[in-house]
XYZ file of C-alpha atoms in Angstrom:
69
model
C 0.397 0.255 0.049
C 2.709 2.477 0.465
C 4.581 1.737 -2.566
C 1.474 2.018 -4.534
C 0.636 5.753 -2.446
C 4.663 6.890 -3.135
C 3.795 6.074 -6.622
C 0.803 8.078 -7.011
C 2.797 10.596 -5.545
C 5.651 10.556 -7.769
C 3.049 10.934 -10.757
C 0.406 13.418 -9.764
C 1.956 14.579 -6.690
C 3.266 18.170 -5.504
C 5.253 19.633 -2.879
C 4.650 23.120 -2.146
C 7.413 24.685 0.122
C 6.144 27.947 2.136
C 8.455 31.096 1.807
C 10.469 31.769 4.392
C 9.310 28.623 6.610
C 11.057 25.295 6.494
C 7.399 23.026 6.187
C 5.168 23.413 2.925
C 2.081 21.144 2.207
C 1.924 18.209 0.339
C -0.720 17.256 -2.338
C -2.123 15.343 -5.036
C -4.316 15.967 -7.532
C -6.826 13.913 -9.823
C -10.220 14.238 -11.930
C -11.363 11.082 -10.276
C -13.665 11.870 -7.320
C -13.695 8.313 -6.340
C -9.875 7.581 -6.183
C -9.075 10.973 -4.631
C -11.808 9.272 -1.287
C -10.094 5.953 -1.745
C -6.987 7.731 -1.740
C -7.685 9.646 1.232
C -8.772 6.377 2.789
C -5.706 4.750 2.239
C -4.004 7.245 4.294
C -6.384 7.207 7.578
C -5.283 3.945 7.859
C -1.889 4.995 8.693
C -3.372 8.126 10.138
C -2.274 10.634 7.301
C -5.163 13.319 7.746
C -6.592 15.023 4.244
C -8.700 17.224 3.449
C -10.149 17.201 -0.487
C -10.728 20.365 -2.250
C -12.772 20.255 -5.500
C -11.612 22.949 -8.312
C -14.162 23.396 -11.555
C -12.695 25.596 -14.382
C -14.360 26.603 -17.208
C -13.841 24.495 -20.542
C -12.322 21.506 -18.177
C -13.426 18.464 -15.489
C -13.708 19.079 -12.102
C -10.374 18.337 -10.089
C -9.973 17.049 -6.831
C -6.976 18.225 -4.737
C -5.911 16.313 -1.743
C -3.756 17.365 0.696
C -1.760 16.321 3.606
C -1.849 17.612 7.182
């Protein structure tokens, strides 16, 4: 399971470092709502809490971003 999550993150994951801080934000974006919730459930099995944010843009499919906290 860990390897699977690692592979997903390596493909569509992002780490954004906060300016002037040692911390940052780890996130994963997908257009599949069921996949977003499945990944969230899997992260909870490892004790990692995530938030899901949906984003819609004109002429595009909705996307779902999981943000690790």
